[in-house]
XYZ file of C-alpha atoms in Angstrom:
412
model
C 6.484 -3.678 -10.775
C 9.731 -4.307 -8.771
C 11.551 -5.753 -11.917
C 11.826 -2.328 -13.403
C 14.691 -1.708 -10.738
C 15.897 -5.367 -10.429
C 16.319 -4.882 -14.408
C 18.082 -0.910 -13.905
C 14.933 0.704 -15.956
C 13.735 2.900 -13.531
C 14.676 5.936 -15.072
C 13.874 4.542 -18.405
C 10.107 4.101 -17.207
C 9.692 7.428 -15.673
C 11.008 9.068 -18.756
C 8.820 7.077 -20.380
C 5.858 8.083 -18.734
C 6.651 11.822 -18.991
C 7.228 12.147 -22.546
C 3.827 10.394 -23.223
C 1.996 11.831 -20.848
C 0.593 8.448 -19.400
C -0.605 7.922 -15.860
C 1.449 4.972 -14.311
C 0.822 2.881 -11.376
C 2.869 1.231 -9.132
C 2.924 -2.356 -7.035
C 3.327 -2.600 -3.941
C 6.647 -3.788 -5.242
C 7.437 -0.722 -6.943
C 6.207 2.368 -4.609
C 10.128 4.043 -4.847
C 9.724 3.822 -8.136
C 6.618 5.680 -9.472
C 6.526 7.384 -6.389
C 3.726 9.679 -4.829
C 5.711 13.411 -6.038
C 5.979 11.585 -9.852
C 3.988 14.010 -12.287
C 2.017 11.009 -13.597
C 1.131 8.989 -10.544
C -1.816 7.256 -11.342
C -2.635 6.005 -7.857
C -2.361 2.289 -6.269
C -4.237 -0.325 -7.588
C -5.455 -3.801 -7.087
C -7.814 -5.510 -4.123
C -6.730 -2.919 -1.446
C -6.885 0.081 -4.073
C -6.134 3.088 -2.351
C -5.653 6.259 -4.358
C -7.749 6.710 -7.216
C -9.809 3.394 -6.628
C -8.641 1.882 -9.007
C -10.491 3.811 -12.070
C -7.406 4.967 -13.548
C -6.307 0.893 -14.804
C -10.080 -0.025 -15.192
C -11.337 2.488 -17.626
C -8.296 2.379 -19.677
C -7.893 1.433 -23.395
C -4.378 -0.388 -22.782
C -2.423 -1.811 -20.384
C 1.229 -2.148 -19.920
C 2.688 -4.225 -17.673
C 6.049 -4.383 -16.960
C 8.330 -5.901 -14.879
C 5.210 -7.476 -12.657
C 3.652 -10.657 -12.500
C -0.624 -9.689 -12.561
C -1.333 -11.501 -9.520
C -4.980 -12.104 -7.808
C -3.527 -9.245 -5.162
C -4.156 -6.959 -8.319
C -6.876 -8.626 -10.278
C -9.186 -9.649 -7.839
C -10.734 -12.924 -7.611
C -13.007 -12.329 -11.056
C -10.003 -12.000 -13.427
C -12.259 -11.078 -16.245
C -13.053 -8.324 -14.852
C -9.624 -6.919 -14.928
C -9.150 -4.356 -17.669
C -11.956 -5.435 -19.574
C -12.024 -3.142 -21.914
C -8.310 -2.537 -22.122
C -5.480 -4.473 -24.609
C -3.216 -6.016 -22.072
C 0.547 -6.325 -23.390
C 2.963 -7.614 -20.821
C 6.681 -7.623 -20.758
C 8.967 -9.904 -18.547
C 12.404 -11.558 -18.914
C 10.721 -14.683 -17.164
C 9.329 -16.823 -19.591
C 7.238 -18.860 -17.110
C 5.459 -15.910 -16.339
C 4.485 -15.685 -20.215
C 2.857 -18.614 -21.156
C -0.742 -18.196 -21.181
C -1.812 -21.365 -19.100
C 0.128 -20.108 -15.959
C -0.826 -16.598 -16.259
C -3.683 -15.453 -13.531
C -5.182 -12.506 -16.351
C -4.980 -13.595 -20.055
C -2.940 -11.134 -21.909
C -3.398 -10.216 -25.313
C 0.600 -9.863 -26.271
C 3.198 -11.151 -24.441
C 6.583 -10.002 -24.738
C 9.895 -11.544 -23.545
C 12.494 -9.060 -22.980
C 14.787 -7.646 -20.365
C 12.816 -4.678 -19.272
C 16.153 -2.518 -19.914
C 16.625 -3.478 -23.316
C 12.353 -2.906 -23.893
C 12.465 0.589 -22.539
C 15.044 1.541 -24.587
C 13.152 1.005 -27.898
C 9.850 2.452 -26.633
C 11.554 5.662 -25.551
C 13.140 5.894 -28.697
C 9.709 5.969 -30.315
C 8.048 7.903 -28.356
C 10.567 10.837 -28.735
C 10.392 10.564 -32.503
C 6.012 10.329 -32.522
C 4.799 12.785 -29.564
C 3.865 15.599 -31.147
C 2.460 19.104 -30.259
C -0.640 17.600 -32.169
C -1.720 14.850 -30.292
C 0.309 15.664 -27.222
C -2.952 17.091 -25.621
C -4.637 13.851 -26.085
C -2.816 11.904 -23.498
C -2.540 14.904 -21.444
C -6.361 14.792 -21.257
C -5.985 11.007 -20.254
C -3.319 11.551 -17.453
C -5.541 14.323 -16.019
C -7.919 12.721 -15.408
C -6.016 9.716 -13.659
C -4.767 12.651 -11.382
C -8.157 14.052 -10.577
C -8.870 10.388 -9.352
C -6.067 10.100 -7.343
C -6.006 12.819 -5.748
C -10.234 13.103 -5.323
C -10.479 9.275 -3.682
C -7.158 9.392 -1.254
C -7.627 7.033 1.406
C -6.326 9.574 4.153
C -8.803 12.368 4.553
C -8.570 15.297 7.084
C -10.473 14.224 9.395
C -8.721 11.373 10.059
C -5.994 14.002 12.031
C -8.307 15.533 14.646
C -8.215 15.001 18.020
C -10.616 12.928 19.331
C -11.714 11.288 15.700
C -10.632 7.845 16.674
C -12.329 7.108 19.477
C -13.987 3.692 20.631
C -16.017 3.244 24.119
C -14.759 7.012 24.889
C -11.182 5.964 24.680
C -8.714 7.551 22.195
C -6.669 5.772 20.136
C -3.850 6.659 16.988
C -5.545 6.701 13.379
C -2.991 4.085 11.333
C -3.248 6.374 7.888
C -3.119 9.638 10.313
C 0.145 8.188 11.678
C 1.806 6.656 8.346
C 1.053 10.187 6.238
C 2.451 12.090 9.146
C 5.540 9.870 9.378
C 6.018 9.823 5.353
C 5.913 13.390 5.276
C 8.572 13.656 7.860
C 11.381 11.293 6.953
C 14.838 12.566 5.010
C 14.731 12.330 1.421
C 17.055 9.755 0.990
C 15.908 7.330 3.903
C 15.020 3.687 3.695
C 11.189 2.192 4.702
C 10.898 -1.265 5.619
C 7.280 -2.413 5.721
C 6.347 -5.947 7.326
C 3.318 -7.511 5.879
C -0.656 -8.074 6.861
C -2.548 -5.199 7.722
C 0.277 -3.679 8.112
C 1.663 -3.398 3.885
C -2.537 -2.349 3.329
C -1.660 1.034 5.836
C 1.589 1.946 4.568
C 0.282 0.837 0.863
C -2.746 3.463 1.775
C -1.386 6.307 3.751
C 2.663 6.182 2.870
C 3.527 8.614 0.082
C 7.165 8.072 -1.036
C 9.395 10.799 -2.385
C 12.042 9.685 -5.567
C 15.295 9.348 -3.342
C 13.885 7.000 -1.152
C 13.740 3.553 -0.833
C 10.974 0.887 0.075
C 11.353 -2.570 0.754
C 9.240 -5.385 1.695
C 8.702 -9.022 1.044
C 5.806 -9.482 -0.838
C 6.612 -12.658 -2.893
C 6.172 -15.284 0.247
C 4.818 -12.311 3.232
C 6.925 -13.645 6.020
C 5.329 -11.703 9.086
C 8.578 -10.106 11.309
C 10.223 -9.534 8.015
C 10.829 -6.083 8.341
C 12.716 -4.974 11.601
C 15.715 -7.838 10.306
C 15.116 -6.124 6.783
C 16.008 -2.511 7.992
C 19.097 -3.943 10.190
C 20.449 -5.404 6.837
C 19.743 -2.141 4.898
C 21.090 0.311 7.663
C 24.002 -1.614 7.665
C 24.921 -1.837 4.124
C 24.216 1.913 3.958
C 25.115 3.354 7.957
C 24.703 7.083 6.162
C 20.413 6.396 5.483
C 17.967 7.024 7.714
C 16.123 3.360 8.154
C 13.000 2.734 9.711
C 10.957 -0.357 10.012
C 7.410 -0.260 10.141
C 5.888 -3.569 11.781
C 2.604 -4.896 13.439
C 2.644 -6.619 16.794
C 2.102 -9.815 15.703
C 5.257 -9.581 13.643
C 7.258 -8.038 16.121
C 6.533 -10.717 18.157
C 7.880 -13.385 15.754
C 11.495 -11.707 15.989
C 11.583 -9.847 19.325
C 14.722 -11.526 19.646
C 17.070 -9.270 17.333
C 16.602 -6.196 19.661
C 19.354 -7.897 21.250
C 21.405 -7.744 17.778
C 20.644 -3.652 17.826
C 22.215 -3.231 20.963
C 24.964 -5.303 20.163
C 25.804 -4.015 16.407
C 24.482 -0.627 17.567
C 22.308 -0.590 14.578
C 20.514 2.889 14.150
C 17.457 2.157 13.124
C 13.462 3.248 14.358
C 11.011 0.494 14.821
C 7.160 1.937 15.053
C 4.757 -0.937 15.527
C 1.182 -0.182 14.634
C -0.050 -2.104 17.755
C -3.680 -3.282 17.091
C -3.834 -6.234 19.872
C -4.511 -8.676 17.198
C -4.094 -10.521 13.727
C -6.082 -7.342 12.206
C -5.957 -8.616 8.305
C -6.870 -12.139 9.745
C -9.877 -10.912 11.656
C -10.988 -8.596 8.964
C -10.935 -11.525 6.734
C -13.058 -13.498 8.993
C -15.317 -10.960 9.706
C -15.998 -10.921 5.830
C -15.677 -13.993 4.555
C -16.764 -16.183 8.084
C -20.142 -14.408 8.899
C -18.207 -13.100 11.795
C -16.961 -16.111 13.126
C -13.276 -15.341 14.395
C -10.332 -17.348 15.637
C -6.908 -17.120 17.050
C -6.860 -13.905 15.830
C -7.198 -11.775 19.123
C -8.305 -10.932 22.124
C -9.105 -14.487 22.008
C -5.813 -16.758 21.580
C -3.960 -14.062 20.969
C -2.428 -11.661 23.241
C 0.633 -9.297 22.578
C 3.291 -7.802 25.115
C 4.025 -4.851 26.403
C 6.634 -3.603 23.692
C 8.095 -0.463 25.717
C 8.508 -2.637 29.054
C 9.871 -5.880 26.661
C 12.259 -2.824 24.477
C 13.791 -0.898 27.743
C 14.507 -4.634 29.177
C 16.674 -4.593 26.260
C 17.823 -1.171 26.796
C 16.660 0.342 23.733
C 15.470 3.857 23.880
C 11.282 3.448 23.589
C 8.418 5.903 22.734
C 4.505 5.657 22.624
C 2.074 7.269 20.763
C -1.588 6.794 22.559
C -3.282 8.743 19.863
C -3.323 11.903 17.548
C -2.240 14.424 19.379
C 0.938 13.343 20.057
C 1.786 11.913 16.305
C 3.721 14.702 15.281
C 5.886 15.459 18.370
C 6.830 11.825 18.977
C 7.819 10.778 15.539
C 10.107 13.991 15.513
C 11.874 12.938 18.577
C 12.128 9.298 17.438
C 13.713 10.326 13.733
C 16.114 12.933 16.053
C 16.752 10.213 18.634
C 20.979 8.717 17.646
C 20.621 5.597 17.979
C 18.079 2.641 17.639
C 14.366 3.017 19.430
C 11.720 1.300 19.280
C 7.995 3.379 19.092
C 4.412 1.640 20.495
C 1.626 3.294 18.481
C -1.666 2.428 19.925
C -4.078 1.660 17.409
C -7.663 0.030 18.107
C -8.575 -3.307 16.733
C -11.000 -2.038 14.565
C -9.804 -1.207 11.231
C -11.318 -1.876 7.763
C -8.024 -1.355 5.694
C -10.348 0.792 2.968
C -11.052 1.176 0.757
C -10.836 -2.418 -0.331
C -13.011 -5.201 -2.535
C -15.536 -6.352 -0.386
C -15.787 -9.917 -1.481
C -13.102 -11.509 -3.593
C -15.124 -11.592 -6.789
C -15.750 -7.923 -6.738
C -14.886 -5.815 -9.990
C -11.826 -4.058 -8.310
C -13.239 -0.512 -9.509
C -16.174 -1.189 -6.792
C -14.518 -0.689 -3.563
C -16.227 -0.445 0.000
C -17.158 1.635 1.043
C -18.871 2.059 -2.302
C -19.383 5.409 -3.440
C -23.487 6.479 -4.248
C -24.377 4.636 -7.594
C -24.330 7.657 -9.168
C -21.303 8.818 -8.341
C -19.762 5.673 -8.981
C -21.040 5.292 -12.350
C -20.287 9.568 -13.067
C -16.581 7.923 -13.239
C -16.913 4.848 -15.186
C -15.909 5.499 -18.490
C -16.551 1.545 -19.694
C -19.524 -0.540 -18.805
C -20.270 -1.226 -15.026
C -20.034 -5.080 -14.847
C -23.466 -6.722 -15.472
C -25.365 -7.610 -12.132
C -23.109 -5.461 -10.387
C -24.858 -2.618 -10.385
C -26.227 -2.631 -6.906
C -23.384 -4.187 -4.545
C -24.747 -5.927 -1.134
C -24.003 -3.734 1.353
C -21.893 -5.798 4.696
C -23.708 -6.145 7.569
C -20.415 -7.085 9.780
C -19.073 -3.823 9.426
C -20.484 0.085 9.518
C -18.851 2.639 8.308
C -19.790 6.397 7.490
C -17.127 7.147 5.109
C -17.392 11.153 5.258
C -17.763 11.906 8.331
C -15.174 9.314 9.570
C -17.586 7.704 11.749
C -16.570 4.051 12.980
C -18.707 1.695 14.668
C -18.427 -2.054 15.450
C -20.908 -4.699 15.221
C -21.284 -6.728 18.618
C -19.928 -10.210 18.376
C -21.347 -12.979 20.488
């Protein structure tokens, strides 16, 4: 979790991993630091999984958590179902966060220690007990957690032609199409800013960070709008980064005010705003909790601007992407662009933010869409939870996962 850099261990935890050979899987809060090119990226875990689907944490024999607090955003709403099978040892320098009656997942040891001082001693073991001899064991282990990864990413190929997202015979920009594309192409060194809501699930699913980079966010209180201010204040403590902000439209909206504060600091940062038309987390939580029954989450009671005409008003340079075919030239001329801009990308309404838990008590291995049974249970190494065995499938929602298919239910 993000503690390992608030506590200076990041290196410590990577080395870590590599001498062991053990798969290792970031938060949301810590995506710069076991990043997508690590050797022994596990994948993403939690409700919105993405890559891997969250196999790698639930077959395992032990977890070790460090530096993050377990929250329901990882467990899911069945907390026994966590880990089952797996010791859980924790480590944090909070000892709130250690006492067993405030803790959402019971752990098994609890440790209070500065994550610095912790990752010191384990390193210092592991260099003296890996050996040749049972070096292949883990290796095994971590394989395996690759092969998941990189079998269930949440970004498939199709997702990049032409003409794939399409609703009433109208084109629109795939948000993982968009996000890989624009992960693969920033510098090295350059600084993300993710807002929060449906946006944090895309750029959790599709973003792959390179060590070098930086990614920042505001996950301990999700303050919608967060992230356009938060890439002003890191572009300007560090003018020599590339910084972009990636932000839905309904929290642009909330702070539409500080485009004034680019022009006026000249502050070089790019804004793309995956522009949906509504609340798209809210409505896909109302669509699957609320039998369908949505409110003030769009069209209805909820309506955003035109962002290019409200940007150039400003006079800020302004871009649009209307769909897939123009992902790649656009972002290039945005990243080349000197000075701040501000880039529409048209995305439809209709999104399911998958693979996710369908249902908060769902075993967080399970994710819709859910794989055949058989398939599903080819890569459970532990027990399938009890009753679970054949998940109701929605009826709000269909989606054909392999061919990329999407199709919306008609709402009265």
């Amino acid at each position: 979790g993000g503690g390992v850099r608030i506590g200076g261990a990041v290196e410590l935890i990577r080395e870590i991993s590599k001498i062991g050979s053990l798969p290792a899987f970031p938060t949301w809060n810590a995506l710069d630091i076991i990043t997508s090119d690590f050797e022994n990226y596990g994948g993403r875990i939690g409700t919105y999984g993405g890559a891997g689907r969250n196999f790698g944490i639930q077959n395992s024999d032990l977890i070790l958590a460090v530096g993050s607090r377990i929250s329901g955003r990882i467990t899911g709403g069945n907390i026994h179902t966590f880990g089952r099978e797996a010791k859980k040892y924790v480590v944090d320098v909070d000892r709130a966060l250690l006492q067993p009656k405030l803790q959402q997942v019971p752990f098994d040891v609890n440790i209070f220690c500065d994550v610095k001082i912790f990752a010191k001693k384990v390193l210092l073991r592991l260099q003296e007990e890996v050996t040749a001899e049972n070096f292949p064991k883990y290796k095994e282990w971590n394989d395996q957690c690759r092969d998941w990864r990189i079998r269930f990413d949440p970004v498939r190929k199709e997702m990049f032609d032409s003409g794939s997202y399409k609703f009433e015979g109208k084109e629109y920009t795939h948000p993982y199409a968009f996000t890989r594309r624009l992960s693969e192409k920033m510098d090295d060194n350059s600084i993300l800013v993710c807002d929060l809501g449906g946006t944090s699930v895309v750029v959790g699913h599709a973003f792959e960070t390179r060590f070098g980079q930086s990614y920042l966010t505001n996950n301990g209180n999700a303050p919608m709008g967060f992230s356009m201010c938060g890439a002003m204040g890191a572009w300007m403590a560090d003018p020599s980064r590339q910084a972009v902000a990636i932000i839905g439209d309904g929290g642009m909206i909330l702070n539409i005010q500080e485009l004034q504060t680019l022009i006026n600091y000249k502050i070089n940062i790019k804004i793309f705003i995956l522009n949906n038309h509504i609340y798209g987390i809210t409505k896909a939580f109302q669509e699957t909790n609320f039998d369908g029954r949505c409110e003030a989450c769009g069209p209805a009671g909820y309506n955003p601007p035109n962002f290019v005409k409200v940007a150039e008003g400003f006079g800020i340079k302004t871009f649009s992407i209307e769909n897939n075919t123009q992902i790649d030239q656009v972002i290039d001329q945005i990243l080349a662009h000197d000075g701040p801009a501000v880039c529409d990308v048209n995305n439809h309404e209709y999104h399911t933010y998958e693979p996710r838990i369908f249902g908060w008590n769902t075993p967080i291995e399970d994710m819709y869409p859910y794989l055949p049974r058989d398939e599903f249970l080819k890569n459970m190494l532990i027990q399938p939870v009890e009753g679970w065995e054949e998940p109701a499938m929605p009826d709000v929602v269909n989606v054909n996962s392999q061919a990329g298919d999407m199709a919306t239910k008609t709402m009265e």
